[in-house]
mmCIF file of C-alpha atoms in Angstrom:
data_model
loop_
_atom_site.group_PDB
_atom_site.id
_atom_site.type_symbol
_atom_site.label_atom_id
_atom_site.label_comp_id
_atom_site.label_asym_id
_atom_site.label_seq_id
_atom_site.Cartn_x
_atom_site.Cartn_y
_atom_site.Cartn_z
ATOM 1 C CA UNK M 1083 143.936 72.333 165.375
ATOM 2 C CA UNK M 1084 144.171 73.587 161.669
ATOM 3 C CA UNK M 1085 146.163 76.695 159.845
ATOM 4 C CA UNK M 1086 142.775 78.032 159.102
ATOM 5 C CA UNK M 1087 141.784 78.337 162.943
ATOM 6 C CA UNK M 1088 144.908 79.996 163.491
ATOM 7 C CA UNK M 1089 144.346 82.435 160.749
ATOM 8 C CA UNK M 1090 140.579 83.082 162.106
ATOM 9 C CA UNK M 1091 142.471 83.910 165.708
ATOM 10 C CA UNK M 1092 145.216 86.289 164.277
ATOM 11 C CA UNK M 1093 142.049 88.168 162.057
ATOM 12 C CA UNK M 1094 139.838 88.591 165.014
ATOM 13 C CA UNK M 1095 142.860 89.338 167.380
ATOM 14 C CA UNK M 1096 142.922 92.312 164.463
ATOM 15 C CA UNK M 1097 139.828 93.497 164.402
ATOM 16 C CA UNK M 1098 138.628 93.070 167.639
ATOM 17 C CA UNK M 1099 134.928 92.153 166.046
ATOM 18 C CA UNK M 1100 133.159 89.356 164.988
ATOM 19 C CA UNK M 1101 131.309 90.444 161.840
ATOM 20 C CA UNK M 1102 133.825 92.359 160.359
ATOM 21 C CA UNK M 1103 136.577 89.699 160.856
ATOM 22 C CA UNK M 1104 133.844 86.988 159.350
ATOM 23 C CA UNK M 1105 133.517 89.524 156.080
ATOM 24 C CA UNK M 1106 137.520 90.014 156.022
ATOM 25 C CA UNK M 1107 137.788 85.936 155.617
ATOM 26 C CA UNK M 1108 135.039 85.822 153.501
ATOM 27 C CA UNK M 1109 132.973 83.534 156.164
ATOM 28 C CA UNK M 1110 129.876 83.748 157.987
ATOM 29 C CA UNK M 1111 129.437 85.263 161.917
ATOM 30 C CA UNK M 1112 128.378 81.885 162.778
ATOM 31 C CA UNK M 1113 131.226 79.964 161.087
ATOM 32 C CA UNK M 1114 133.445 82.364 162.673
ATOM 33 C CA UNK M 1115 132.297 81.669 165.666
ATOM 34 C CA UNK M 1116 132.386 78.092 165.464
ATOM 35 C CA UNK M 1117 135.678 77.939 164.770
ATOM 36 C CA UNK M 1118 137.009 79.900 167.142
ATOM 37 C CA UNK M 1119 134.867 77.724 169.770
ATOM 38 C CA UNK M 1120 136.219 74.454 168.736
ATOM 39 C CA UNK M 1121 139.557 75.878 169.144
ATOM 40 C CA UNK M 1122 138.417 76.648 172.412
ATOM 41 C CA UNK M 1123 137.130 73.401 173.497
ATOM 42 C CA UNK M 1124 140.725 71.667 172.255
ATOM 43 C CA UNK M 1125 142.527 74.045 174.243
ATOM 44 C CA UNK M 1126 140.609 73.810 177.176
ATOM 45 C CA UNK M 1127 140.526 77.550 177.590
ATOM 46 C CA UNK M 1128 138.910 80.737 176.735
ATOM 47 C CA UNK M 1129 140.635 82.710 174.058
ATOM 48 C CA UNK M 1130 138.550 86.169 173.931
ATOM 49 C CA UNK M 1131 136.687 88.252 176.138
ATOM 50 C CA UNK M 1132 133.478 89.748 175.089
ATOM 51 C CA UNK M 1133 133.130 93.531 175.363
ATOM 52 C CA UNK M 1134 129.662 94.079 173.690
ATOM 53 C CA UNK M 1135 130.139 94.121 169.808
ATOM 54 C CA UNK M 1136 134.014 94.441 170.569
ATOM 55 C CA UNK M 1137 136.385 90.715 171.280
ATOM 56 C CA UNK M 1138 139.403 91.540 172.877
ATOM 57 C CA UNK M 1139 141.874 88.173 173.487
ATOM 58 C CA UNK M 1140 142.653 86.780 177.156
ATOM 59 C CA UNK M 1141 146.291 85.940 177.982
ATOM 60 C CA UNK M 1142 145.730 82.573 176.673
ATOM 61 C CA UNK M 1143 144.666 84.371 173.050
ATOM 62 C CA UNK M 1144 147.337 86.340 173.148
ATOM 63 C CA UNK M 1145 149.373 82.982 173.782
ATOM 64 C CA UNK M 1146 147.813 81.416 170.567
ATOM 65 C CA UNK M 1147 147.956 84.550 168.603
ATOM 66 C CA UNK M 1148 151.625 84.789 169.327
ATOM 67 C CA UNK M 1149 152.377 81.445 168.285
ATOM 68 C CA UNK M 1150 149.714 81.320 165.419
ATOM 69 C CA UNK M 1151 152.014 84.495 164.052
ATOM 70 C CA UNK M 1152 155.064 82.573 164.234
ATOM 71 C CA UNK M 1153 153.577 79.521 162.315
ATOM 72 C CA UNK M 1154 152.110 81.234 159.578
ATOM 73 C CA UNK M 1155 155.506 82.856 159.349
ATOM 74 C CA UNK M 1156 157.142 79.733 159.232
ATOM 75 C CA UNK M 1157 154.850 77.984 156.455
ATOM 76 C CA UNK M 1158 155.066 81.078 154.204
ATOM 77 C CA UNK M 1159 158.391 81.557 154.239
ATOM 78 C CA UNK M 1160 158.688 77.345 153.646
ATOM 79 C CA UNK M 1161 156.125 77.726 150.878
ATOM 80 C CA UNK M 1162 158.234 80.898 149.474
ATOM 81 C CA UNK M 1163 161.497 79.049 149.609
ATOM 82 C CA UNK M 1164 159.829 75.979 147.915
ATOM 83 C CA UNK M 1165 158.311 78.285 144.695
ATOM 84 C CA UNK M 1166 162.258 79.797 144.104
ATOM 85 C CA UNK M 1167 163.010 76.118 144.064
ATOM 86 C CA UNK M 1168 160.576 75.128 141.517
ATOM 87 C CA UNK M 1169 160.885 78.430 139.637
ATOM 88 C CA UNK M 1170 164.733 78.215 139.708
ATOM 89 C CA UNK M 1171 165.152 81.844 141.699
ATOM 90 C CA UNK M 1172 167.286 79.416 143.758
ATOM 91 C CA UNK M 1173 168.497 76.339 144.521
ATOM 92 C CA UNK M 1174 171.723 73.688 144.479
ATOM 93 C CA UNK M 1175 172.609 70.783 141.913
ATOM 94 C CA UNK M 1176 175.780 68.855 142.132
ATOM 95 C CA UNK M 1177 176.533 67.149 138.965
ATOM 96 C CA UNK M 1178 179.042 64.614 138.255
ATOM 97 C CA UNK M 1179 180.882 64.417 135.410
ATOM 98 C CA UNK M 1180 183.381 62.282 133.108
ATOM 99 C CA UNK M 1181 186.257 63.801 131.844
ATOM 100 C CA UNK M 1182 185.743 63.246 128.236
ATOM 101 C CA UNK M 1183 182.263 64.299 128.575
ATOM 102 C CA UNK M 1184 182.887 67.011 130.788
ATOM 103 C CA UNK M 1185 185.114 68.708 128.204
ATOM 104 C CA UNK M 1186 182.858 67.555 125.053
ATOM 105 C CA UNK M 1187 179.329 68.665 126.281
ATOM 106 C CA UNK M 1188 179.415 70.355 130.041
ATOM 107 C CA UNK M 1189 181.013 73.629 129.185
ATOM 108 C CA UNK M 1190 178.398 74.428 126.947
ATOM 109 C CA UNK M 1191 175.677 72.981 128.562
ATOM 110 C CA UNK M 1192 176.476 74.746 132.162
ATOM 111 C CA UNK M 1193 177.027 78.112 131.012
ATOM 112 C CA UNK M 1194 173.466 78.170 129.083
ATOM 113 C CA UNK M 1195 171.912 76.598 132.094
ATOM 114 C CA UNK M 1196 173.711 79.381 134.479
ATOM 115 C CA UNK M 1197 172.808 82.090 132.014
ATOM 116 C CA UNK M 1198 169.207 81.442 132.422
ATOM 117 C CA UNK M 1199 169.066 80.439 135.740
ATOM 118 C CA UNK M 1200 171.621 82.816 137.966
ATOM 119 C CA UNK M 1201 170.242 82.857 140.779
ATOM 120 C CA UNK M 1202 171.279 78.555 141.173
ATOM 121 C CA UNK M 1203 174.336 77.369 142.991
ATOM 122 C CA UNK M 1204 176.227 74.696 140.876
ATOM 123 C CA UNK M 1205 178.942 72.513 141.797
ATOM 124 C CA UNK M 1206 180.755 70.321 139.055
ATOM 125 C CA UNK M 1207 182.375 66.560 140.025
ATOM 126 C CA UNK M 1208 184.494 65.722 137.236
ATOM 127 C CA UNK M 1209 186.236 62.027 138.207
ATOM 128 C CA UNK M 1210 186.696 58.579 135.884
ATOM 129 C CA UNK M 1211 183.335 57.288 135.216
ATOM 130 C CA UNK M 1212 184.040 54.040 137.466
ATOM 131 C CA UNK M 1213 183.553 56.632 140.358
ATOM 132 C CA UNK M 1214 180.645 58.558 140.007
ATOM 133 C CA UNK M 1215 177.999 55.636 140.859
ATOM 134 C CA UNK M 1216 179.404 55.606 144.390
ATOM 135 C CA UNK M 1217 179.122 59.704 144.887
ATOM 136 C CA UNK M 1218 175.393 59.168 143.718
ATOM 137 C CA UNK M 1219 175.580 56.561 146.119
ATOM 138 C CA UNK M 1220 176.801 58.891 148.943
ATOM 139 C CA UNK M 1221 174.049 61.537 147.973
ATOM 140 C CA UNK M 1222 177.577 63.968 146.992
ATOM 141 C CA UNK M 1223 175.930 64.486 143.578
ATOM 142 C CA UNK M 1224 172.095 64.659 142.382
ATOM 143 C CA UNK M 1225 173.511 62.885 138.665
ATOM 144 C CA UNK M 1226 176.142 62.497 136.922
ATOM 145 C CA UNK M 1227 177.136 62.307 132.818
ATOM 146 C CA UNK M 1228 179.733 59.919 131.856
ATOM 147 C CA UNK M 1229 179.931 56.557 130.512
ATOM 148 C CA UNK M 1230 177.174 54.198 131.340
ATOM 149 C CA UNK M 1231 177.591 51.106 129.961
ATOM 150 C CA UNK M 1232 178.649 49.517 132.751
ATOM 151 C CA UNK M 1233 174.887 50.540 134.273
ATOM 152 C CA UNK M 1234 172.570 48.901 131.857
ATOM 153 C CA UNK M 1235 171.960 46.253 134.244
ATOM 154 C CA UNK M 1236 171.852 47.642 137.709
ATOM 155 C CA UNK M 1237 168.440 48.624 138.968
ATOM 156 C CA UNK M 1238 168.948 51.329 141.460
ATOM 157 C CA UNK M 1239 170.117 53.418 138.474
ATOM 158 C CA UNK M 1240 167.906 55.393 136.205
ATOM 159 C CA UNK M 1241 169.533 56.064 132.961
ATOM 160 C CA UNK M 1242 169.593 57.897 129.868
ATOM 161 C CA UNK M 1243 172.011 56.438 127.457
ATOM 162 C CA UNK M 1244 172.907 58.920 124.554
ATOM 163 C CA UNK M 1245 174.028 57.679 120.833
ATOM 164 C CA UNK M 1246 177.244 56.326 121.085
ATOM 165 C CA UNK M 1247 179.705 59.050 120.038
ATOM 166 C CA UNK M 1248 182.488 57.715 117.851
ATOM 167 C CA UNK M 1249 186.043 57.751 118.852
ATOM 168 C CA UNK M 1250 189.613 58.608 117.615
ATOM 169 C CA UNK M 1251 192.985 57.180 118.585
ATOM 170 C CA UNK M 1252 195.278 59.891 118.344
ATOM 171 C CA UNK M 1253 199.471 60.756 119.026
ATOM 172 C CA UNK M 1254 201.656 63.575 117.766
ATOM 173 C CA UNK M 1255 202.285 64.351 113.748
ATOM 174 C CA UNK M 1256 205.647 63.004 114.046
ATOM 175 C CA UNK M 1257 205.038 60.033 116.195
ATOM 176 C CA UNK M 1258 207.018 56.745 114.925
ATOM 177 C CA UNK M 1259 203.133 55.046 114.415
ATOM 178 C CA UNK M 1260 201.904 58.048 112.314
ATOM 179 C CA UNK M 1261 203.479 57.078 109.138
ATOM 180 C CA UNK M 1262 201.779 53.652 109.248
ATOM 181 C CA UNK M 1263 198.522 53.588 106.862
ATOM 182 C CA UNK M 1264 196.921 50.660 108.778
ATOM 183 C CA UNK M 1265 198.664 49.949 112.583
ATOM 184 C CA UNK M 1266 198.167 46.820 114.133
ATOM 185 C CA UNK M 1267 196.183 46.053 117.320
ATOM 186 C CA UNK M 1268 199.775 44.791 119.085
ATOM 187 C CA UNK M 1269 201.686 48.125 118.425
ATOM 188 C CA UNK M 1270 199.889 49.545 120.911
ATOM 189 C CA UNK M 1271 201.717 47.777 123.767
ATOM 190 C CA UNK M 1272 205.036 49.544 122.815
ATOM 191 C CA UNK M 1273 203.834 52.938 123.920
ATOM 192 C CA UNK M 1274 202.195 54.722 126.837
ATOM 193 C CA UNK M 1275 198.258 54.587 126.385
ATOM 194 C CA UNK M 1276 196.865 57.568 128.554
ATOM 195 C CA UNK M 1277 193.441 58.273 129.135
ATOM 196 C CA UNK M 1278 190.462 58.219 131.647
ATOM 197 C CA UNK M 1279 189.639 54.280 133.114
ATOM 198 C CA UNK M 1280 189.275 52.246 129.353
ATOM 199 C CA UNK M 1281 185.386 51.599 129.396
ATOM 200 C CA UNK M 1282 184.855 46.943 129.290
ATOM 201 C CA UNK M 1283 183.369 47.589 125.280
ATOM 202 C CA UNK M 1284 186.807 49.254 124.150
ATOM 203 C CA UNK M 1285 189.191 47.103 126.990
ATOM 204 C CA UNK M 1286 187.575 43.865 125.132
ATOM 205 C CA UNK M 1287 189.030 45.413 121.873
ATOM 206 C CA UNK M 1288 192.109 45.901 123.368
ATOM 207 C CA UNK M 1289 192.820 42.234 124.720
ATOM 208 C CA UNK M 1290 190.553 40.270 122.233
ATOM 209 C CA UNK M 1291 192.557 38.480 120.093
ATOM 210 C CA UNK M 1292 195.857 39.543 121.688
ATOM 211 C CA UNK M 1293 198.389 37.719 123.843
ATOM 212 C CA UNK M 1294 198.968 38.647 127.915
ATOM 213 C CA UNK M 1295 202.496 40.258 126.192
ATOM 214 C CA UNK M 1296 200.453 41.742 123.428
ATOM 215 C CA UNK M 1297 197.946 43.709 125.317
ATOM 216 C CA UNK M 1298 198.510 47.330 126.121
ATOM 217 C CA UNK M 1299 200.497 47.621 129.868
ATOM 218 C CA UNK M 1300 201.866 51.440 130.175
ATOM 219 C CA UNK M 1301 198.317 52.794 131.241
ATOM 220 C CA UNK M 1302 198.263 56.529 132.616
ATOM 221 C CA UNK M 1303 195.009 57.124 133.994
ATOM 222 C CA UNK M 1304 194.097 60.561 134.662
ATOM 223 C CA UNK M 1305 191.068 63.034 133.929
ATOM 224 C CA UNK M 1306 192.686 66.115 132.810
ATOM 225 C CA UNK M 1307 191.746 66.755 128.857
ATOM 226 C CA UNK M 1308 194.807 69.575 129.254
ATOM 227 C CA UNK M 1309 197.138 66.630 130.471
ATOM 228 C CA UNK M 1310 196.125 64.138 128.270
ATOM 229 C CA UNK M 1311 197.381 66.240 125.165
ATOM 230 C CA UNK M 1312 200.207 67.841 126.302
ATOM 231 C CA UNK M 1313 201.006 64.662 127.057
ATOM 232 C CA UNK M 1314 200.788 63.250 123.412
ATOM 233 C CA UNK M 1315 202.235 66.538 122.202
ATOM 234 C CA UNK M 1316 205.646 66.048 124.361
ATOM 235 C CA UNK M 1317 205.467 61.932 124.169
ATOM 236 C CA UNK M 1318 204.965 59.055 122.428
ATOM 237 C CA UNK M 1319 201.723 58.538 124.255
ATOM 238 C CA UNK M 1320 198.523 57.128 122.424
ATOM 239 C CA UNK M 1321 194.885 58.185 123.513
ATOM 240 C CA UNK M 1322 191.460 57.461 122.448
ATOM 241 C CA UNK M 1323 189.854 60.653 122.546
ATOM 242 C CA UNK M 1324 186.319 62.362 120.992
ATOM 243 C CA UNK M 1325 186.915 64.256 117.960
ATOM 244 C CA UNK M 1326 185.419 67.289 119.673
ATOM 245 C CA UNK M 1327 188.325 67.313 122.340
ATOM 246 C CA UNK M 1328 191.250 67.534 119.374
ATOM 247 C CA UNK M 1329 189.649 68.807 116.487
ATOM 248 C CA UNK M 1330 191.653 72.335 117.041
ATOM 249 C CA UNK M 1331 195.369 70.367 116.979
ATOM 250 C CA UNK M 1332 193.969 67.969 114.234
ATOM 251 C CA UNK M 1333 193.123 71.177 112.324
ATOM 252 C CA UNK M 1334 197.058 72.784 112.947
ATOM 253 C CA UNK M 1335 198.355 69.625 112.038
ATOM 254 C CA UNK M 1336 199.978 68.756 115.717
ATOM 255 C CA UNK M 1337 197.699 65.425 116.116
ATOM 256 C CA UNK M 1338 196.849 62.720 113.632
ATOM 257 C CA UNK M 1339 194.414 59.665 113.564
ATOM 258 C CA UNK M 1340 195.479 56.300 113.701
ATOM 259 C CA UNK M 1341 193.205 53.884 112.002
ATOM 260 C CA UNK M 1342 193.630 51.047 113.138
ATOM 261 C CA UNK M 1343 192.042 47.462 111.422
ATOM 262 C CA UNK M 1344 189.126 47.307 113.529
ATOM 263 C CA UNK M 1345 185.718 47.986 114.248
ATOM 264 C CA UNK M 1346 184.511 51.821 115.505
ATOM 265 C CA UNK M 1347 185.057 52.230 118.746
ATOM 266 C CA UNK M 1348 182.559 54.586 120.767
ATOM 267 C CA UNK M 1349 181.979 55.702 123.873
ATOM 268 C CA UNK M 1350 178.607 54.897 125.791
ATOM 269 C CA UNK M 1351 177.997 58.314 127.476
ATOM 270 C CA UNK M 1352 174.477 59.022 129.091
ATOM 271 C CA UNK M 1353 172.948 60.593 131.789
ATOM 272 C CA UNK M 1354 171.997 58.588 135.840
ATOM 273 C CA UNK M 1355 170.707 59.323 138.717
ATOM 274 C CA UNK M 1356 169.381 57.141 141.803
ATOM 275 C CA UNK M 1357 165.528 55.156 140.296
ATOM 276 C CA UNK M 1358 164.853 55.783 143.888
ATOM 277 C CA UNK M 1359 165.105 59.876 143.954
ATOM 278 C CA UNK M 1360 163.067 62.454 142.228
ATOM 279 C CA UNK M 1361 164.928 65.257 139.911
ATOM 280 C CA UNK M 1362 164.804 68.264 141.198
ATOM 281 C CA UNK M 1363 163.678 71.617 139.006
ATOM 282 C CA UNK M 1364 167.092 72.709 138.839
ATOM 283 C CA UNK M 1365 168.409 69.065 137.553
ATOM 284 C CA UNK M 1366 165.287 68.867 135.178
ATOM 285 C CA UNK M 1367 166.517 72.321 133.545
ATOM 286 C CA UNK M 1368 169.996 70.806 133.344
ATOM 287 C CA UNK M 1369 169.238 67.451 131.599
ATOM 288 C CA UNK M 1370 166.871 69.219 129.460
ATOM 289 C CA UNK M 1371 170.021 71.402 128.244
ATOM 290 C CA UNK M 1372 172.406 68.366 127.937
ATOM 291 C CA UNK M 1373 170.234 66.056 126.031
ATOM 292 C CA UNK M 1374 169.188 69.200 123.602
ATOM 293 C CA UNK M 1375 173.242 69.425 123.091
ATOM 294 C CA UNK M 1376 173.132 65.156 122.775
ATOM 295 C CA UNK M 1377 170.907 65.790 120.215
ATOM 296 C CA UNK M 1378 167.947 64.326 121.666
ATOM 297 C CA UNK M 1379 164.235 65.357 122.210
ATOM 298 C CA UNK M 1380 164.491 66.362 125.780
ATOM 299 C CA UNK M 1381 160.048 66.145 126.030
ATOM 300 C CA UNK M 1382 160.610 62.508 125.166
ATOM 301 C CA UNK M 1383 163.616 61.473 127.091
ATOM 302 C CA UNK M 1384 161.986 63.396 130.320
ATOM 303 C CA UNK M 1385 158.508 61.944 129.656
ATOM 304 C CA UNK M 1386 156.715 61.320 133.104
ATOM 305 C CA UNK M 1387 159.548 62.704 135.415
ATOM 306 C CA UNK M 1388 158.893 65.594 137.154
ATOM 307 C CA UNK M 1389 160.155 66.948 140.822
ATOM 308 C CA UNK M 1390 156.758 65.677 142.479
ATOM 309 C CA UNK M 1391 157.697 62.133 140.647
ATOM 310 C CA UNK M 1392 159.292 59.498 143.545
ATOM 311 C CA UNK M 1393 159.674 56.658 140.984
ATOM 312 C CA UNK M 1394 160.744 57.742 137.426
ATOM 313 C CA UNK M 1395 161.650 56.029 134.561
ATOM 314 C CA UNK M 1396 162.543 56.702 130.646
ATOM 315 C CA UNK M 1397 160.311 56.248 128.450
ATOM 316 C CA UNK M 1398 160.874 52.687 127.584
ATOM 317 C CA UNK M 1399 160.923 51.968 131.376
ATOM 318 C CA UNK M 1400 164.695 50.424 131.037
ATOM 319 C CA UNK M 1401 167.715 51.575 129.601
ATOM 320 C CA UNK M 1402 167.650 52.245 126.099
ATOM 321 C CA UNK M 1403 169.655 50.220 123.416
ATOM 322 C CA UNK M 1404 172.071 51.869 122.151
ATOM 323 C CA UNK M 1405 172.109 52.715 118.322
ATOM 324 C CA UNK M 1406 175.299 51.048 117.708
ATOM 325 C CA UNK M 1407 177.238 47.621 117.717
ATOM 326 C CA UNK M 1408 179.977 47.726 120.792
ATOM 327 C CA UNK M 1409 183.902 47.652 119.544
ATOM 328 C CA UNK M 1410 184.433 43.898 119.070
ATOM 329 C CA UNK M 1411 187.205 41.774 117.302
#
């Protein structure tokens, strides 16, 4: 049985005549015909009686017709849903997020996204980066944007990496380190260092070259960009933060830099989502957005990937170097 049979039952059910259903669906009498007999001989019963030129159906037509209705309901309102999926009339994406990135890029990002798009239904997972492979994991998100260099080796990831955006150690103006021109490495074990989980490139800084009594030990971990600076602003805590996240109380004079003797430190932020699921229209539109705001060429980043794709991959097929050295000693 076939959707077109059905749809050659529910015309003729219509008309009540051969010919003029055959010109309706744009078929011959005798293809008509033949359909509607094959039908017939699959079912095992007679669907119309003939009345002259005039078909009228028997209760088992009526049967098929009734249910042919219902089908052809069914697969055009599927095939309706599907095209406000693809057309983004409608639709769902979960993202994930990390905190630094979430208050850096995803503002921005979501609201164009949302502005084009209304109609979509977004919900936003901001948790420490060590988290979010385990929510892709679940299926709880469809990606997530944080740091990734912990991902460059594990297959069931795909991954866009983005240039590694420098960072900024940070504390109050009057802070009892913010005189110092040049801080040591070791000072930073007298005061509370707050902050998101320390990525393993910036935690090697941190303990290279340092003794067990050296290292940094008063670790607040927590998400919250709003805590994180009150919390320097009321404390003597120290942060690594992106520029982007303090450059209004660096302008007022509230925050200063401490540059430290040591190489840049950066974090690894990109884009992942599972190697073994397909983006979806609605996460295609977002990463387009995000990498345009990452300053990267969204038609080569997205090369090949599309919501019919099953297997994607970036363009280099692996995850891409990134375009700096990691913090070192």
């Amino acid at each position: 049985m076939e959707l077109r049979q059905l749809r050659h039952v529910l015309t003729l059910v219509e008309v009540g005549n051969y010919h003029r259903a055959a010109e309706r669906l744009d078929l011959t009498q005798p293809a008509l015909s033949k359909s509607i007999q094959q039908l017939e001989r699959e079912l095992g019963v007679s669907l119309f009686d003939r009345h002259g030129k005039t078909v009228v159906p028997t209760v088992f037509g009526e049967l098929v017709a009734q249910s042919a209705r219902e089908v052809l309901q069914t697969i055009e309102g599927m095939a309706r849903t599907v095209k406000k999926y693809v057309d983004l009339e409608d639709g769902e994406l979960s993202l994930g997020a990390g905190a630094y990135v979430a208050d850096v890029w995803l503002g921005s990002v979501v609201g164009r996204v949302m502005r084009r798009f209304p109609q979509l239904h977004l919900t936003l997972h901001v948790e420490h980066w060590h988290v979010l492979p385990e929510l892709l994991r679940r299926r709880q998100i469809d990606l997530f944007v944080a740091n990734v260099e912990h991902l460059r080796d594990q297959k069931e990831f795909r991954v866009i990496e983005f240039p590694p955006q420098e960072g900024i150690w940070v504390c109050r103006a009057d802070h009892p380190l913010s005189t110092l021109k040049s801080p040591e490495r070791s000072v930073l074990k007298d005061y509370p260092l707050i902050g998101p989980p320390i990525p393993p490139s910036i935690r090697h800084w941190l303990d290279s070259g340092s003794s067990r009594h050296e290292r940094p030990h008063r670790k607040i971990d927590t998400t919250s960009v709003t805590m994180i600076k009150a919390m320097i602003r009321e404390g003597d805590a120290i942060s690594l933060v992106h520029p982007d996240m303090v450059r209004s109380e660096l302008a007022h004079g509230d925050f200063v830099i401490l540059h430290f003797n040591a190489p840049r430190l950066a974090f690894h932020a990109g884009m992942a989502w599972l190697a073994d699921r397909s983006l979806s229209p609605a996460a295609l539109a977002f990463a387009r957005e995000l990498l345009i705001e990452a300053g990267l060429d969204p038609d080569a980043s997205l090369e090949g990937l599309s919501p019919e794709g099953s297997h994607q991959r970036n363009p280099s097929g692996s995850v891409p170097s990134p375009c700096s050295p990691s913090p070192s000693q």
